[in-house]
């Protein structure tokens, strides 16, 4: 192939400005991809294990304050969550927005991970910057079993209002039974 056959807009390699900006990765994105967060987010137990064996802090936050436990909790990866917790990950670590791994598990409806986090001391009354508890998140997602477990841990969560003055009951949209069950003043 001669240089004449190889135009600047070919798609096989980069030629400065002809490469779309979406191809470029920021330093933060590269750090994430190489870090424990990516391994936890993708469910790569062996990589998570290698990071911890090399001395990575199991509660190391990324630039937004999310830890590997946040990512594994959102994913519902019980094995990685349990491993991180056994290795000392903080079950109550909060992001810059106040989100805990318990918020993530509750929102996604991952009951077994939620129960695991509670076993390791996760506090269901912690609120994020919007004033939402994990019960608010579980109610918003319509996760009835998760709501039940959270209320068994702390019945007062039923009456907590977020910054928009909403109780968990107010966030249920399409499950009348759950909505009624979460109504403040109802017993568990």
Short mmCIF file of C-alpha atoms in Angstrom, two decimals:
data_model
loop_
_atom_site.label_atom_id
_atom_site.label_comp_id
_atom_site.label_asym_id
_atom_site.label_seq_id
_atom_site.Cartn_x
_atom_site.Cartn_y
_atom_site.Cartn_z
CA UNK A 1 0.00 0.00 0.00
CA UNK A 2 1.42 3.39 -0.93
CA UNK A 3 0.82 6.58 1.01
CA UNK A 4 -1.60 7.63 -1.72
CA UNK A 5 -3.75 4.54 -1.04
CA UNK A 6 -3.92 5.37 2.64
CA UNK A 7 -6.21 8.39 3.02
CA UNK A 8 -6.50 10.42 6.21
CA UNK A 9 -10.07 9.32 6.77
CA UNK A 10 -9.47 5.58 6.59
CA UNK A 11 -10.79 3.94 9.78
CA UNK A 12 -7.86 1.68 10.43
CA UNK A 13 -5.70 4.06 12.43
CA UNK A 14 -5.76 7.51 13.95
CA UNK A 15 -4.69 10.60 12.13
CA UNK A 16 -5.11 13.38 14.63
CA UNK A 17 -8.38 15.25 14.27
CA UNK A 18 -10.03 12.67 12.00
CA UNK A 19 -10.55 10.41 15.05
CA UNK A 20 -13.92 10.96 16.70
CA UNK A 21 -13.70 12.34 20.22
CA UNK A 22 -15.53 9.26 21.55
CA UNK A 23 -12.44 7.17 20.77
CA UNK A 24 -10.27 9.19 23.14
CA UNK A 25 -10.28 8.09 26.74
CA UNK A 26 -9.71 10.51 29.59
CA UNK A 27 -7.11 9.77 32.23
CA UNK A 28 -9.94 9.19 34.70
CA UNK A 29 -11.54 6.63 32.37
CA UNK A 30 -8.22 4.87 31.91
CA UNK A 31 -7.69 4.78 35.68
CA UNK A 32 -11.17 3.28 36.11
CA UNK A 33 -10.54 0.65 33.43
CA UNK A 34 -7.28 -0.36 35.08
CA UNK A 35 -8.66 -0.23 38.62
CA UNK A 36 -10.47 -2.45 41.05
CA UNK A 37 -13.73 -0.64 40.23
CA UNK A 38 -13.80 -1.96 36.68
CA UNK A 39 -13.06 -5.46 37.90
CA UNK A 40 -15.93 -5.30 40.41
CA UNK A 41 -18.27 -3.67 37.91
CA UNK A 42 -17.69 -6.42 35.37
CA UNK A 43 -17.81 -9.25 37.91
CA UNK A 44 -14.18 -10.27 37.46
CA UNK A 45 -13.55 -11.93 40.84
CA UNK A 46 -9.98 -12.95 39.97
CA UNK A 47 -8.98 -9.38 39.12
CA UNK A 48 -10.60 -8.05 42.32
CA UNK A 49 -8.69 -10.70 44.28
CA UNK A 50 -5.40 -9.75 42.58
CA UNK A 51 -5.90 -6.07 43.42
CA UNK A 52 -6.42 -6.88 47.09
CA UNK A 53 -3.50 -9.31 47.16
CA UNK A 54 -1.31 -6.47 45.83
CA UNK A 55 -2.45 -4.26 48.72
CA UNK A 56 -5.23 -2.19 47.16
CA UNK A 57 -7.49 -0.72 49.83
CA UNK A 58 -10.85 -2.52 49.50
CA UNK A 59 -12.59 0.82 50.16
CA UNK A 60 -10.56 2.81 47.62
CA UNK A 61 -12.93 5.30 45.94
CA UNK A 62 -12.89 6.29 42.30
CA UNK A 63 -13.13 9.98 41.41
CA UNK A 64 -16.88 10.03 42.12
CA UNK A 65 -16.43 8.30 45.45
CA UNK A 66 -17.73 4.90 44.35
CA UNK A 67 -15.84 1.89 45.68
CA UNK A 68 -15.60 -1.64 44.33
CA UNK A 69 -18.30 -2.56 46.87
CA UNK A 70 -20.66 0.03 45.34
CA UNK A 71 -20.12 -1.47 41.89
CA UNK A 72 -20.46 -5.08 43.04
CA UNK A 73 -23.59 -4.21 45.05
CA UNK A 74 -25.21 -2.58 42.05
CA UNK A 75 -24.34 -5.61 39.96
CA UNK A 76 -25.71 -7.97 42.62
CA UNK A 77 -22.46 -9.89 42.76
CA UNK A 78 -22.67 -11.67 46.12
CA UNK A 79 -19.27 -13.39 45.77
CA UNK A 80 -17.34 -10.17 45.14
CA UNK A 81 -19.28 -8.28 47.81
CA UNK A 82 -18.60 -10.97 50.39
CA UNK A 83 -14.91 -11.08 49.48
CA UNK A 84 -14.54 -7.31 49.69
CA UNK A 85 -16.33 -7.20 53.05
CA UNK A 86 -14.20 -10.04 54.45
CA UNK A 87 -11.13 -8.09 53.35
CA UNK A 88 -12.29 -5.00 55.26
CA UNK A 89 -14.37 -2.98 52.81
CA UNK A 90 -16.48 -0.36 54.59
CA UNK A 91 -20.15 -1.32 54.29
CA UNK A 92 -21.18 2.28 55.03
CA UNK A 93 -18.82 4.14 52.70
CA UNK A 94 -20.60 7.03 50.98
CA UNK A 95 -19.95 8.63 47.60
CA UNK A 96 -19.71 12.39 47.12
CA UNK A 97 -23.51 12.23 46.75
CA UNK A 98 -23.96 10.21 49.93
CA UNK A 99 -24.81 6.91 48.22
CA UNK A 100 -23.88 3.73 50.10
CA UNK A 101 -23.52 0.18 48.77
CA UNK A 102 -26.81 -0.52 50.59
CA UNK A 103 -28.53 2.18 48.50
CA UNK A 104 -27.22 0.52 45.33
CA UNK A 105 -28.31 -3.00 46.32
CA UNK A 106 -31.73 -1.75 47.48
CA UNK A 107 -32.39 0.22 44.29
CA UNK A 108 -31.51 -2.77 42.11
CA UNK A 109 -33.46 -5.23 44.27
CA UNK A 110 -30.50 -7.46 45.13
CA UNK A 111 -31.90 -9.04 48.29
CA UNK A 112 -29.03 -11.42 49.08
CA UNK A 113 -26.43 -8.66 48.70
CA UNK A 114 -28.55 -6.32 50.82
CA UNK A 115 -28.77 -8.95 53.58
CA UNK A 116 -25.02 -9.52 53.36
CA UNK A 117 -24.33 -5.80 53.72
CA UNK A 118 -26.62 -5.63 56.75
CA UNK A 119 -24.74 -8.57 58.29
CA UNK A 120 -21.54 -6.54 57.88
CA UNK A 121 -23.00 -3.53 59.68
CA UNK A 122 -24.54 -1.49 56.87
CA UNK A 123 -26.78 1.20 58.38
CA UNK A 124 -30.20 1.38 56.68
CA UNK A 125 -30.90 4.89 58.03
CA UNK A 126 -28.04 6.58 56.16
CA UNK A 127 -29.33 9.06 53.60
CA UNK A 128 -27.88 10.28 50.36
CA UNK A 129 -27.67 13.97 49.46
CA UNK A 130 -31.31 13.85 48.32
CA UNK A 131 -32.31 12.62 51.77
CA UNK A 132 -33.20 9.17 50.46
CA UNK A 133 -32.66 6.06 52.55
CA UNK A 134 -32.15 2.62 51.01
CA UNK A 135 -35.87 2.07 51.69
CA UNK A 136 -36.70 5.01 49.42
CA UNK A 137 -34.58 3.36 46.72
CA UNK A 138 -36.16 -0.07 47.18
CA UNK A 139 -39.65 1.45 47.12
CA UNK A 140 -38.83 3.40 43.97
CA UNK A 141 -37.73 0.17 42.31
CA UNK A 142 -40.79 -1.70 43.58
CA UNK A 143 -38.73 -4.30 45.45
CA UNK A 144 -41.13 -5.55 48.09
CA UNK A 145 -38.88 -8.18 49.73
CA UNK A 146 -36.05 -5.67 50.02
CA UNK A 147 -38.47 -3.20 51.62
CA UNK A 148 -39.56 -5.84 54.14
CA UNK A 149 -35.99 -6.63 55.17
CA UNK A 150 -35.12 -2.95 55.57
CA UNK A 151 -38.20 -2.32 57.69
CA UNK A 152 -37.40 -5.33 59.87
CA UNK A 153 -34.03 -3.71 60.51
CA UNK A 154 -35.46 -0.26 61.15
CA UNK A 155 -39.26 0.26 61.21
CA UNK A 156 -38.81 4.04 61.51
CA UNK A 157 -37.58 4.18 57.91
CA UNK A 158 -41.22 4.13 56.81
CA UNK A 159 -41.67 7.75 57.97
CA UNK A 160 -38.38 9.26 56.78
CA UNK A 161 -38.92 12.07 54.29
CA UNK A 162 -36.39 12.89 51.60
CA UNK A 163 -35.47 16.48 50.66
CA UNK A 164 -38.61 16.70 48.51
CA UNK A 165 -40.67 15.65 51.56
CA UNK A 166 -41.48 12.21 50.11
CA UNK A 167 -41.74 9.05 52.20
CA UNK A 168 -40.90 5.68 50.61
CA UNK A 169 -44.67 5.16 50.20
CA UNK A 170 -44.80 8.19 47.89
CA UNK A 171 -42.26 6.64 45.50
CA UNK A 172 -44.20 3.47 44.69
CA UNK A 173 -45.96 3.94 41.37
CA UNK A 174 -47.39 0.69 40.08
CA UNK A 175 -47.76 -1.70 43.01
CA UNK A 176 -50.84 -0.80 45.09
CA UNK A 177 -50.19 -3.51 47.70
CA UNK A 178 -46.62 -2.33 48.32
CA UNK A 179 -47.73 1.31 48.32
CA UNK A 180 -50.34 0.59 50.99
CA UNK A 181 -47.94 -1.56 53.00
CA UNK A 182 -45.40 1.30 53.08
CA UNK A 183 -47.95 3.90 54.14
CA UNK A 184 -46.74 5.73 57.27
CA UNK A 185 -48.65 4.51 60.30
CA UNK A 186 -48.94 0.96 58.93
CA UNK A 187 -47.37 -1.73 61.10
CA UNK A 188 -44.80 -4.10 59.66
#
